[in-house]
Coordinates of C-alpha atoms (C1' of nucleotides) in Angstrom, one line a residue:
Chain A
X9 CA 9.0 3.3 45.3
X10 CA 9.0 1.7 42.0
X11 CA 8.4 4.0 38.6
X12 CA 4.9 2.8 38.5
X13 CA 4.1 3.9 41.9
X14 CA 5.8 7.0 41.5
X15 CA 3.6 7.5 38.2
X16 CA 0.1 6.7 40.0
X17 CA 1.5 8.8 42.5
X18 CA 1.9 12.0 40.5
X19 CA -0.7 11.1 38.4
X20 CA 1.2 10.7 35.0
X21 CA 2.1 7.6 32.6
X22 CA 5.3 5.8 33.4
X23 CA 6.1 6.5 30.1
X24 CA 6.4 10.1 31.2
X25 CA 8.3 9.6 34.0
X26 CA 10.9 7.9 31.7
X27 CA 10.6 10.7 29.0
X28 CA 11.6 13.6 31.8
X29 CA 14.6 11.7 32.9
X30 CA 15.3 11.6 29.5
X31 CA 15.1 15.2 29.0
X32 CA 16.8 15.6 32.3
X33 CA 14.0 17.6 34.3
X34 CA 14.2 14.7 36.5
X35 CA 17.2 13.1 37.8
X36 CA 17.6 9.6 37.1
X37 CA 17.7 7.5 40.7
X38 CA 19.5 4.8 41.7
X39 CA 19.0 1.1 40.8
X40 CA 18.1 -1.5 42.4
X41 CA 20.2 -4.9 41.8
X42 CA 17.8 -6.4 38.9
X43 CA 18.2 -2.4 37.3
X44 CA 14.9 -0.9 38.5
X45 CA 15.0 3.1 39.5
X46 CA 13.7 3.2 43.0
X47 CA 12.2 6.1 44.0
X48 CA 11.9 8.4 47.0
X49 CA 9.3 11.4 47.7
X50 CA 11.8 14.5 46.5
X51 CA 11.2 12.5 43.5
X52 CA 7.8 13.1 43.7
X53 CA 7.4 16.2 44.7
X54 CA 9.5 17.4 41.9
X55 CA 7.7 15.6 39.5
X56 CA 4.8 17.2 41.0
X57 CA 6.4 20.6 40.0
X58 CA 7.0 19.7 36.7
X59 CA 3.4 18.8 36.1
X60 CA 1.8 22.1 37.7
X61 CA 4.3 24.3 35.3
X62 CA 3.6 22.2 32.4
X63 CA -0.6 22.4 33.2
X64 CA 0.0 26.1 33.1
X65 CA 1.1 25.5 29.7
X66 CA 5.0 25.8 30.0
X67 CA 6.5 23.7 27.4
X68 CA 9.2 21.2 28.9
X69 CA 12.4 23.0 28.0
X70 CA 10.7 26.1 29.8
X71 CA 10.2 24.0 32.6
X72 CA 13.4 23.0 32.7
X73 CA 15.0 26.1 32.5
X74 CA 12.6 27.5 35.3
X75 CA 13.8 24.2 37.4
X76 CA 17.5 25.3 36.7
X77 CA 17.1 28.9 37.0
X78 CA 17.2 28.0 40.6
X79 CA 13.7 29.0 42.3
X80 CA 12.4 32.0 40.8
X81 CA 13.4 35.0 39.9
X82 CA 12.8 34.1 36.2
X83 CA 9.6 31.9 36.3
X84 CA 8.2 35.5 36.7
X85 CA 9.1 36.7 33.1
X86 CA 8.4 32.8 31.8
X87 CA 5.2 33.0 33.0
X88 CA 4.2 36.9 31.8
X89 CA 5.8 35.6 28.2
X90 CA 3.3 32.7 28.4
X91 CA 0.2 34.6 29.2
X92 CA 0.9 36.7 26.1
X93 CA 1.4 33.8 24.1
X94 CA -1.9 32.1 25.2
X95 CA -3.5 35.1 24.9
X96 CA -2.4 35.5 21.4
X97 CA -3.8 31.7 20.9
X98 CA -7.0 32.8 22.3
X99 CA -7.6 35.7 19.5
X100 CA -6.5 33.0 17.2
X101 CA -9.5 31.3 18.3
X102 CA -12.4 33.2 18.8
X103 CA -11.4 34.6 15.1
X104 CA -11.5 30.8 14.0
X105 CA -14.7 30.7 15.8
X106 CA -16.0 33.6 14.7
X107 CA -15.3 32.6 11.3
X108 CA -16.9 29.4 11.9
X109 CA -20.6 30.8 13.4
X110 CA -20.7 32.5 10.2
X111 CA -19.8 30.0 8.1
X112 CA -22.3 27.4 9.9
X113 CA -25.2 30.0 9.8
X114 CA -25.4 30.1 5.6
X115 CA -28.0 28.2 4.6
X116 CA -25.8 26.5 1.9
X117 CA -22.7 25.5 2.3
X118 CA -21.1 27.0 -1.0
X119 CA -19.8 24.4 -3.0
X120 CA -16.6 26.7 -3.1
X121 CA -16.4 25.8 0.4
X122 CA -15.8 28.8 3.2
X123 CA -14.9 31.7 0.9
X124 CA -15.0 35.3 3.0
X125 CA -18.9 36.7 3.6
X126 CA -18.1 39.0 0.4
X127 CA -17.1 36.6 -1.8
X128 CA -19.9 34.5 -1.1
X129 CA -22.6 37.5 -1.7
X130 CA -21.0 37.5 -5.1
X131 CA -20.6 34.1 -5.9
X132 CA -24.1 33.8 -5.0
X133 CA -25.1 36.2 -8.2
X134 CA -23.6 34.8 -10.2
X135 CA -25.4 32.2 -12.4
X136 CA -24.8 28.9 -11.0
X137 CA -22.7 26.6 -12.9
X138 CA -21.3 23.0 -12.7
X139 CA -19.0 23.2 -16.1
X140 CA -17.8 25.8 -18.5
X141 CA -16.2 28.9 -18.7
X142 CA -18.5 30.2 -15.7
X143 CA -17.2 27.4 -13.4
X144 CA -13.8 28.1 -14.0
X145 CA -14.6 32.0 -13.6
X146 CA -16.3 31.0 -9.8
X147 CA -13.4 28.7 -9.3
X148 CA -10.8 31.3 -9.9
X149 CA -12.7 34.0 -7.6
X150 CA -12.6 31.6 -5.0
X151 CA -9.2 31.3 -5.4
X152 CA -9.0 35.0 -5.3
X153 CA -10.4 35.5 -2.1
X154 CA -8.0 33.7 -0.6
X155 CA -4.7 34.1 -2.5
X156 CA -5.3 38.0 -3.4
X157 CA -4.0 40.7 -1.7
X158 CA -6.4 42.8 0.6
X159 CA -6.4 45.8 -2.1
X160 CA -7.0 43.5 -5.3
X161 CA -9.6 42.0 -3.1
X162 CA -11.3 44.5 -2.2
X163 CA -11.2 46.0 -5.7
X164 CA -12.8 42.9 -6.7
X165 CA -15.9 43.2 -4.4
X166 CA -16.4 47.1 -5.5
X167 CA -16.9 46.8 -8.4
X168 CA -18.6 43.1 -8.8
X169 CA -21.2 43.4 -11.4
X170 CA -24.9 42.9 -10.4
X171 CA -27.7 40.2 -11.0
X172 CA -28.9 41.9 -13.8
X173 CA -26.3 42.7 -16.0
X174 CA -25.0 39.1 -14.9
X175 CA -27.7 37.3 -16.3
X176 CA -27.3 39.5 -19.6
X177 CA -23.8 38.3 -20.2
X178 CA -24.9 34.6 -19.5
X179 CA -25.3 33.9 -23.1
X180 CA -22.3 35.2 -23.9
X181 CA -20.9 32.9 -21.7
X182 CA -22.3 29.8 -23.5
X183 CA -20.8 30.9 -26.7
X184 CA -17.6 30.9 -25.2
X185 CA -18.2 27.2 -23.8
X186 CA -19.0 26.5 -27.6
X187 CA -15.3 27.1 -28.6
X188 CA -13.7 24.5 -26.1
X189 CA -12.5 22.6 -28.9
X190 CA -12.5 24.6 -31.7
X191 CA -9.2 26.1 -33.7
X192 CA -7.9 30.1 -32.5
X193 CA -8.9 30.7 -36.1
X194 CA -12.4 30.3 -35.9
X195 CA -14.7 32.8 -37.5
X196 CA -16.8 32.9 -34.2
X197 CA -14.1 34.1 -32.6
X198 CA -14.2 38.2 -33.4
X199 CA -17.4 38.9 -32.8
X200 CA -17.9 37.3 -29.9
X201 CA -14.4 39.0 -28.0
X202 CA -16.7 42.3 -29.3
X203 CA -19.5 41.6 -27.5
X204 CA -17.9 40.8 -24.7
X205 CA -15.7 44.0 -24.7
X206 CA -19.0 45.7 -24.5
X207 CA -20.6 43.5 -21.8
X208 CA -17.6 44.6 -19.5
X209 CA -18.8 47.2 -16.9
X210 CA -17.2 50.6 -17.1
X211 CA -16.8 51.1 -13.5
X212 CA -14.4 47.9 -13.5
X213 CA -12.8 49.3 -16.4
X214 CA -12.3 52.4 -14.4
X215 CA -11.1 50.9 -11.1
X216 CA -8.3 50.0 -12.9
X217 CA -8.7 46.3 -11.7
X218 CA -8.3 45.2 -15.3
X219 CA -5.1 47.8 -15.7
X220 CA -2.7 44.6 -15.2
X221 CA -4.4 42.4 -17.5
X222 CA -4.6 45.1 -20.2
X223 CA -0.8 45.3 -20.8
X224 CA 0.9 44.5 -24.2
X225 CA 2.9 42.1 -22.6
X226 CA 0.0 39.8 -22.1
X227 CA -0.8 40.7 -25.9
X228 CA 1.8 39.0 -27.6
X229 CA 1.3 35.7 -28.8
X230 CA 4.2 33.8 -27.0
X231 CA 3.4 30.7 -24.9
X232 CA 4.8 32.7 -21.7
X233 CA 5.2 36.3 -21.0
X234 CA 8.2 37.4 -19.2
X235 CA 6.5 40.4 -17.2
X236 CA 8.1 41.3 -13.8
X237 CA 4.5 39.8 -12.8
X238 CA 2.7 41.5 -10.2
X239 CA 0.2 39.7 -7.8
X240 CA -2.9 40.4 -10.9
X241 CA -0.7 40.0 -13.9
X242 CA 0.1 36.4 -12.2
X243 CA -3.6 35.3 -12.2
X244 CA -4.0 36.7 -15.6
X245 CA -1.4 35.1 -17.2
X246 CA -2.5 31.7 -14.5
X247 CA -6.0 32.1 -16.2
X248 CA -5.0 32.6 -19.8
X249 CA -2.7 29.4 -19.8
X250 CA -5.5 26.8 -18.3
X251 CA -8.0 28.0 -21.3
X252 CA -8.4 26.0 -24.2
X253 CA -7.0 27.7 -27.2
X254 CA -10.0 29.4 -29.0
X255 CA -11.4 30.7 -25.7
X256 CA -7.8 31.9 -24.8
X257 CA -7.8 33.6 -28.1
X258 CA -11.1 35.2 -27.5
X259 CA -10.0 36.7 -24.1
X260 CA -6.9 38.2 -25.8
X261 CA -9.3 40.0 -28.1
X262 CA -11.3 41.6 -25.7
X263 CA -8.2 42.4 -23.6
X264 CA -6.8 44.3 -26.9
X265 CA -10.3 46.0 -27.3
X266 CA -10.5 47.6 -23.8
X267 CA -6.6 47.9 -23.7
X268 CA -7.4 50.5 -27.2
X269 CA -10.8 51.9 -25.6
X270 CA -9.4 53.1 -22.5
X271 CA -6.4 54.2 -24.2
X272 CA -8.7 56.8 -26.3
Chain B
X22 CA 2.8 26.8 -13.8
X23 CA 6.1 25.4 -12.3
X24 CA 6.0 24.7 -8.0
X25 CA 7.1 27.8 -7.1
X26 CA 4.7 30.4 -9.1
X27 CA 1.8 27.7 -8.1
X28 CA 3.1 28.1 -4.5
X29 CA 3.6 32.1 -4.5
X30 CA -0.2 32.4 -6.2
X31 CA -1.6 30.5 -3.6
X32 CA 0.7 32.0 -0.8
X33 CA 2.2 29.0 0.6
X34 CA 5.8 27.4 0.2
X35 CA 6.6 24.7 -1.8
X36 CA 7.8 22.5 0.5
X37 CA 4.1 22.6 1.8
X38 CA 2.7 22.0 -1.6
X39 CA 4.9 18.6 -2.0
X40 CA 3.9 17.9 1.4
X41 CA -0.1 17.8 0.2
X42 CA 1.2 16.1 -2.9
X43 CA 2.5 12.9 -0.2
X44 CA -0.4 13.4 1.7
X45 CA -2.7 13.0 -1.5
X46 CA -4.9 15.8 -0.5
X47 CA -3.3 17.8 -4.0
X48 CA -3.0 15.3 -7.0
X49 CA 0.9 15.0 -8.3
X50 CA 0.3 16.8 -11.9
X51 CA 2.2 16.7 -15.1
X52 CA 6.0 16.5 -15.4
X53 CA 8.4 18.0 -18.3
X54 CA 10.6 16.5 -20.2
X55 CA 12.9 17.5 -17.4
X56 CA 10.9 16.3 -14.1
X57 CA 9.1 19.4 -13.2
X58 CA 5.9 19.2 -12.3
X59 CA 3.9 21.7 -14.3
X60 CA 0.6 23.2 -12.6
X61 CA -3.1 24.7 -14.1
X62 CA -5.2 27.2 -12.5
X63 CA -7.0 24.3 -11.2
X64 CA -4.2 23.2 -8.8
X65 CA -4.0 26.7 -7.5
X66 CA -7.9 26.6 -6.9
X67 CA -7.9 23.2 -4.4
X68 CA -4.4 24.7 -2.8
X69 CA -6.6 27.6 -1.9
X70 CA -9.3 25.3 -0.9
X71 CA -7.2 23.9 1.5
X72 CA -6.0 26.6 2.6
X73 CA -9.1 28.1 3.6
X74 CA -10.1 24.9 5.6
X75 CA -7.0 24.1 7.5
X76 CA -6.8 28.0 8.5
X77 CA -10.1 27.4 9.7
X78 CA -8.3 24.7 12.1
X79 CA -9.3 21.3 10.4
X80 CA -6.3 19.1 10.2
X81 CA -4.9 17.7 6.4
X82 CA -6.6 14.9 7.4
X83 CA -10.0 16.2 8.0
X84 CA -9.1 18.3 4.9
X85 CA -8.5 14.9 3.0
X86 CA -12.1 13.9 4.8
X87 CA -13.8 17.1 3.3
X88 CA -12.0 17.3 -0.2
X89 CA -13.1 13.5 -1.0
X90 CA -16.4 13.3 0.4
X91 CA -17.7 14.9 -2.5
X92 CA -18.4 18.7 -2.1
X93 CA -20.5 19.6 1.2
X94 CA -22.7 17.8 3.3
X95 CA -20.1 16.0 5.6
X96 CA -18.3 19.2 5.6
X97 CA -20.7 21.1 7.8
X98 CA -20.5 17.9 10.9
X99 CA -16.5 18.7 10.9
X100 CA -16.9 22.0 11.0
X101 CA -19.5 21.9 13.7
X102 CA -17.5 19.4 15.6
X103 CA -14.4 21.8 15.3
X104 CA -16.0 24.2 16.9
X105 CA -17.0 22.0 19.5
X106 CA -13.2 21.5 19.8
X107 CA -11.9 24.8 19.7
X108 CA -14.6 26.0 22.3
X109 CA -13.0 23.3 24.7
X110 CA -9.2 25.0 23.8
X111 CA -10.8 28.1 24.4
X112 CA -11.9 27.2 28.2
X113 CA -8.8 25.5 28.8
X114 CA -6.6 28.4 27.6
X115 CA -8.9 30.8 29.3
X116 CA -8.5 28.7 32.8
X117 CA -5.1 28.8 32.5
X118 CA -5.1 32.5 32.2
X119 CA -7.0 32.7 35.4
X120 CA -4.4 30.7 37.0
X121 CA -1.4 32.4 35.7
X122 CA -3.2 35.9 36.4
X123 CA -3.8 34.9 39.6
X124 CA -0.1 33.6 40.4
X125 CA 1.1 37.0 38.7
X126 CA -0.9 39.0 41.4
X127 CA 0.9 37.0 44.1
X128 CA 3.8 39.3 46.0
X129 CA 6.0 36.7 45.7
X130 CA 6.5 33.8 43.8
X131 CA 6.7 30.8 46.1
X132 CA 9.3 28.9 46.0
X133 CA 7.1 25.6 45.7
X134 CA 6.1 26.9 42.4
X135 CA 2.7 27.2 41.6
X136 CA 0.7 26.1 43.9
X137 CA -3.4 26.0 44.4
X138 CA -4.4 29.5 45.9
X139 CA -5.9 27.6 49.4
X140 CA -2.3 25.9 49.6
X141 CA -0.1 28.8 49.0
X142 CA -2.0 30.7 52.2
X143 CA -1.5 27.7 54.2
X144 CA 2.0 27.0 53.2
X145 CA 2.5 31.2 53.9
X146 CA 1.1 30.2 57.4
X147 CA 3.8 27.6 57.8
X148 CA 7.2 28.6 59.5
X149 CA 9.7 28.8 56.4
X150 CA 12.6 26.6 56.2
X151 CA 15.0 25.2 54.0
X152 CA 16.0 22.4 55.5
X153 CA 15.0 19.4 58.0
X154 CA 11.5 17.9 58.2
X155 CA 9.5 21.2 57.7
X156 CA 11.1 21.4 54.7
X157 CA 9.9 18.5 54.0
X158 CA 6.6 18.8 54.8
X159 CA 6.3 21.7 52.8
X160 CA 7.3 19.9 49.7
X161 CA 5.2 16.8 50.8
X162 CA 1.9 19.8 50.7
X163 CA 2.9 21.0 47.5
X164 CA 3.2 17.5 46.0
X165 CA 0.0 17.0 47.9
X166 CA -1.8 20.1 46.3
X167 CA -1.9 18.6 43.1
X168 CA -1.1 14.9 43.3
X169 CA -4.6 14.1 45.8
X170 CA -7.9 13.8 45.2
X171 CA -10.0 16.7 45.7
X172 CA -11.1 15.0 48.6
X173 CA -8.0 14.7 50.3
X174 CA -7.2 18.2 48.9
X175 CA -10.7 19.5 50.9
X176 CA -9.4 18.0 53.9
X177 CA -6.3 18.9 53.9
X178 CA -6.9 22.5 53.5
X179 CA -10.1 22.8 56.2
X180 CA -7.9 21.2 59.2
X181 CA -5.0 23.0 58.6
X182 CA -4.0 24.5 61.8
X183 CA -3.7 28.3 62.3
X184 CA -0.5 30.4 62.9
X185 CA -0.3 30.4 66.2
X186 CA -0.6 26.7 66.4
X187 CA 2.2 26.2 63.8
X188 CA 4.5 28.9 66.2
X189 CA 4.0 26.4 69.0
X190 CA 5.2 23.5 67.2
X191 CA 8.3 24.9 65.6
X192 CA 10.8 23.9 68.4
X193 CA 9.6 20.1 68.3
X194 CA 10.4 20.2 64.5
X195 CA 14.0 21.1 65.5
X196 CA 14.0 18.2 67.9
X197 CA 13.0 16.3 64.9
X198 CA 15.9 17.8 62.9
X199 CA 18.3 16.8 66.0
X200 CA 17.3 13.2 65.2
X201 CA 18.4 13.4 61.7
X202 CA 21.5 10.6 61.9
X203 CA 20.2 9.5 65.5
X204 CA 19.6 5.7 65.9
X205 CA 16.0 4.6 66.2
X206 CA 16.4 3.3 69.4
X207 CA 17.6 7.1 70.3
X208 CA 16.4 7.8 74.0
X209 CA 14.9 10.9 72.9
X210 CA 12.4 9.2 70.6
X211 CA 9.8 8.1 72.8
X212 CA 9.1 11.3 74.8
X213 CA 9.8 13.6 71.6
X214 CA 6.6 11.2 69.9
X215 CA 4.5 11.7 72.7
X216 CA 4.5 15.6 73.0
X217 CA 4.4 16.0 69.4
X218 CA 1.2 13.4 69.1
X219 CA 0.0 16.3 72.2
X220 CA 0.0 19.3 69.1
X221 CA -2.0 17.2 67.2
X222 CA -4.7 19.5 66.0
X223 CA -8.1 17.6 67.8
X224 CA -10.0 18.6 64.4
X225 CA -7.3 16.6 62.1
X226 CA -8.0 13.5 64.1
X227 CA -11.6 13.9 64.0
X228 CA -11.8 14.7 60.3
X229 CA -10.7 11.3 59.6
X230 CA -7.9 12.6 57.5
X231 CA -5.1 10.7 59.3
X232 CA -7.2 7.2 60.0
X233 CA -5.5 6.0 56.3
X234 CA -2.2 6.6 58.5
X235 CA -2.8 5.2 61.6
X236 CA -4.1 1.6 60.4
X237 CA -2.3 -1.2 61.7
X238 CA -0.9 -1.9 58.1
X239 CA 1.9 1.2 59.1
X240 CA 2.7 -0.1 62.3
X241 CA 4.0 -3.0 61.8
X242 CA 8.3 -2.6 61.4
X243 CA 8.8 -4.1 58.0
X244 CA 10.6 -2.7 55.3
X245 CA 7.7 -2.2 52.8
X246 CA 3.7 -2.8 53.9
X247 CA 1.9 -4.8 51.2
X248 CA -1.5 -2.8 52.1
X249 CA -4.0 -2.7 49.0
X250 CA -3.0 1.1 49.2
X251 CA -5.3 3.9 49.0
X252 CA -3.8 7.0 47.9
X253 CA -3.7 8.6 51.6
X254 CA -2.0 5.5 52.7
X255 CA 0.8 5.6 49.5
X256 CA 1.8 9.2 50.6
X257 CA 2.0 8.4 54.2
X258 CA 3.8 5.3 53.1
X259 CA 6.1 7.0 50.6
X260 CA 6.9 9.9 53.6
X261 CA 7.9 7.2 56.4
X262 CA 10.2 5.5 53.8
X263 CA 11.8 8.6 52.4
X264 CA 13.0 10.1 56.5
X265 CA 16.0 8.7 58.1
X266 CA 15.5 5.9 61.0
X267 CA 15.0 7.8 64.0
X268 CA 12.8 9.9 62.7
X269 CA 10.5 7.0 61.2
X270 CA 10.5 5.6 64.3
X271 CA 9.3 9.1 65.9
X272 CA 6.3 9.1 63.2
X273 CA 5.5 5.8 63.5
X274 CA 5.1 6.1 67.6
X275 CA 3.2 9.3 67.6
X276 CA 0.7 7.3 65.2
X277 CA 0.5 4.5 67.3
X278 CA -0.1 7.0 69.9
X279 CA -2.7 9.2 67.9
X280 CA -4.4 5.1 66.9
X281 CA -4.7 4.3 71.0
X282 CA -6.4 7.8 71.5
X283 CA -8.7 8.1 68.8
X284 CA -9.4 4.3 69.9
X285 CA -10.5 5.1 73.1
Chain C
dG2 C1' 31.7 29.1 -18.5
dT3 C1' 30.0 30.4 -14.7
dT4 C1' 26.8 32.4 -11.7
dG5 C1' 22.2 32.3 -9.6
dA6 C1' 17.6 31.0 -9.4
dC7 C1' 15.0 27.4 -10.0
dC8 C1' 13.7 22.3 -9.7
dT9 C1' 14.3 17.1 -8.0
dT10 C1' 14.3 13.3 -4.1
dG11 C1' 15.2 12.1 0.5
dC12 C1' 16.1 12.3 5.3
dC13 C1' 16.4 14.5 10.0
dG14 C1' 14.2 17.5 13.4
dC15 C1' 10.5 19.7 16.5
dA16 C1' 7.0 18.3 21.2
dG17 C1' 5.3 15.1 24.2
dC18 C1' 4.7 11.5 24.8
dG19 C1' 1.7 6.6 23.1
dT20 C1' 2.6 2.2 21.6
dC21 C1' 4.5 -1.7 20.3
dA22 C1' 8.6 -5.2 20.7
dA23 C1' 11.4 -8.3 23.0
dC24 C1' 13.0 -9.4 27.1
dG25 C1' 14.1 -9.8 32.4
dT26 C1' 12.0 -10.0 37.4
dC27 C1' 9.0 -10.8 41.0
dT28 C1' 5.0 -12.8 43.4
dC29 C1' 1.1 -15.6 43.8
dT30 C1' -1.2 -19.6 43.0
dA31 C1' -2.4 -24.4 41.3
Chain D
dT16 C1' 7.7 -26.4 41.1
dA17 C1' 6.0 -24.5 37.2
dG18 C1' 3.3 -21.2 35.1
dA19 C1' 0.5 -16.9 34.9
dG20 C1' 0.2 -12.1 35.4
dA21 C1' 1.8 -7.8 36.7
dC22 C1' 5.6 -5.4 37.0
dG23 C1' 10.3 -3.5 35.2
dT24 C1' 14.2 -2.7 31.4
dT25 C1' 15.9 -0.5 26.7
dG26 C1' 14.9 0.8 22.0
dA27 C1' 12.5 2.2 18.0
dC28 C1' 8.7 4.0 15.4
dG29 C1' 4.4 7.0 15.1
dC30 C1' 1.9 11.2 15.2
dT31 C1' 1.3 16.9 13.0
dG32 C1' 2.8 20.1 9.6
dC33 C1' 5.8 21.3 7.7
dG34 C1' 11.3 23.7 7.8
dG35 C1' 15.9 22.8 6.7
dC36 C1' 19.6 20.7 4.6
dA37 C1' 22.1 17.7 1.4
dA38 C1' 23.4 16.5 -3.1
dG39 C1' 22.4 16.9 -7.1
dG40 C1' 19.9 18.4 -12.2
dT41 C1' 18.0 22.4 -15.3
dC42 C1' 17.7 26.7 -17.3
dA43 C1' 18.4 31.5 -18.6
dA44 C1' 21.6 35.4 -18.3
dC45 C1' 26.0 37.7 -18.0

DNA sequence: GTTGACCTTGCCGCAGCGTCAACGTCTCTA
DNA sequence: TAGAGACGTTGACGCTGCGGCAAGGTCAAC
């Protein structure tokens, strides 16, 4: 037999053939005079082999080790390995899957894209938005919901304001999209950090969910603070630096005026 | 934001994070004076983006796909068609778990490897051997069991001849054996062929199983046959050319023999 | 000044082949 | 007898999603 014989025989490319010679799972024949392998059946039958342990989903150095390990006694453990390892796969996919039925049953696909169930319940109170501070504040909760640890998460989803007192605070918000370009100075500035301080919801004030942000070291006025940064103090500090000035300026203010009230 | 805070926000490492830079699915941002690249909140928002979807099980690519084509609508065909692709993994992962379970109940692991269940009882019906033409045919099934067409396979397994039949036959395969480095013209040849074309199972012959073998094509002396080759008649082929002379010649007579009778 | 922790680019490696490229060999047919 | 077409040969690159290493440059701290 030629290689392409001994391919269509076994079912696999030539290609292949060449590849497991390569690899030594099959030993390379002898030649004929013009240099092509010629083939007998062992050939075949161990090629055969090969391609029965590799359908079971042994990789190639596996099978080669269970072709070495002359006839047995080991393709037992190779074989109980792999069945924990597929099985392993297969939770990796029904949770994928799983994930997925939920995601295609929404009505909407949130323009967030696949944030958790949670996250999505509270995206969806909040007051929809396509620019301004509120965008940036769904942006970075959908960045949250991925990147946060389970307890800051879950934190997060406690004590997520409702519809109502969202929609109170929506002005607010467009005051603080007024200041994109204005100065840290401005006049606007101080009253509008106190209204805020008294929009924020007491229950998140006591989760302690704000206790990171609400440290002097995010209260001096240095370009970067040098805290030994935990998880929430990183998105805080994240957050502050991507605002423009005035509207970081604002935030600072409230921070200082809950950082006093629940000191007192 | 320098790589590595980017990369710890969003959980990932930074060698990923230059990788989606190369790939473009994460625009390169803003260098220092000194060649860092220097990141906002927003980069940390699409990492996280990205993350979400390829943890999902899209690939960068279909990533790329989703991230340009403007926010939704295409996003829910990959998705569906993901699933469509993971519930195909699924099946094939959970066939394959059947067939290891199965091969993990088995007393002993054969030494063919892992064979079809129908051809591991037959081959357990075989005498065993670890040499000589049983040997041979043993490998020649396995190679059989997953190189033929479910046809063949069908056949093959519903003709096979019982234990007691197989007992019988055992001291003409060691006549066989004895013919090993014979001549072809050996004087045992002729009469060895025609008792051995007696155990013939009836039911092989009329199954049609062998016909492929016994067509003129095989009889004739030469070297190599130039027959269009179906793939009965390319095993048969590849088992003559593979056995020393004497005991070609033995096959070849009993199927002349088996072609007269089945002629008649 | 010298660690040590960062950053930069760039290239190799992994699994399992597919897919050229550039070439030789064989057989059949016009 | 020449040419077409189907084979064979070696070799190198491509794909996925990064990890790892090399060979540096930068920056803050002791």
């Amino acid at each position: 037999m030629r290689i392409g014989e001994l391919a269509a025989l076994a079912g696999v490319s030539t290609r292949t053939v060449r590849h497991y010679h390569r690899l030594g799972l099959l030993p390379e024949p002898e030649r004929r005079a013009n240099g092509y392998r010629v083939y007998g059946l062992r050939a075949a039958v161990t090629l055969a082999r090969i391609r029965r342990l590799t359908e079971l989903g042994l990789s190639l150095a596996e099978v080669g080790d269970a072709l070495a390990d002359d006839r047995g006694r080991d393709l037992r453990e190779i074989l109980t390995e792999l069945d924990a390892d597929l099985a392993r796969q297969e939770q990796g996919i029904r949770l994928r899957r799983a994930r997925l039925a939920e995601l295609l049953t929404r009505d909407s696909l949130h323009p967030d894209d696949p944030v958790s169930p949670g996250m999505a319940g509270l995206l969806s109170r909040l007051p929809q938005a396509e620019t301004g501070m509120l965008a940036r504040e769904r942006e970075l909760l959908a960045l949250l919901d991925t990147a946060a640890g389970p307890d800051t998460h879950r934190l997060l989803l406690e004590t997520a304001p409702d519809a109502g007192r969202m929609g109170k605070v929506e002005d607010l918000y467009r005051e603080l999209d007024a200041l994109a370009d204005a100065d840290p100075g401005d006049p606007r500035v101080p009253g509008l950090a106190e209204r805020l301080a008294d929009a924020v919801p007491p229950e998140m004030l006591r989760s302690g969910l704000l206790d990171p942000a609400l440290r002097p070291a995010d209260a001096d006025g240095g370009a970067d603070g040098e805290a030994p940064a935990g998880e929430q103090e990183a998105f805080a500090r994240a957050f502050l630096a991507d605002l423009p000035p005035a509207q970081a300026e604002v935030v600072r203010q409230v921070m200082a005026l809950l950082a006093d009230r629940s000191a007192t």
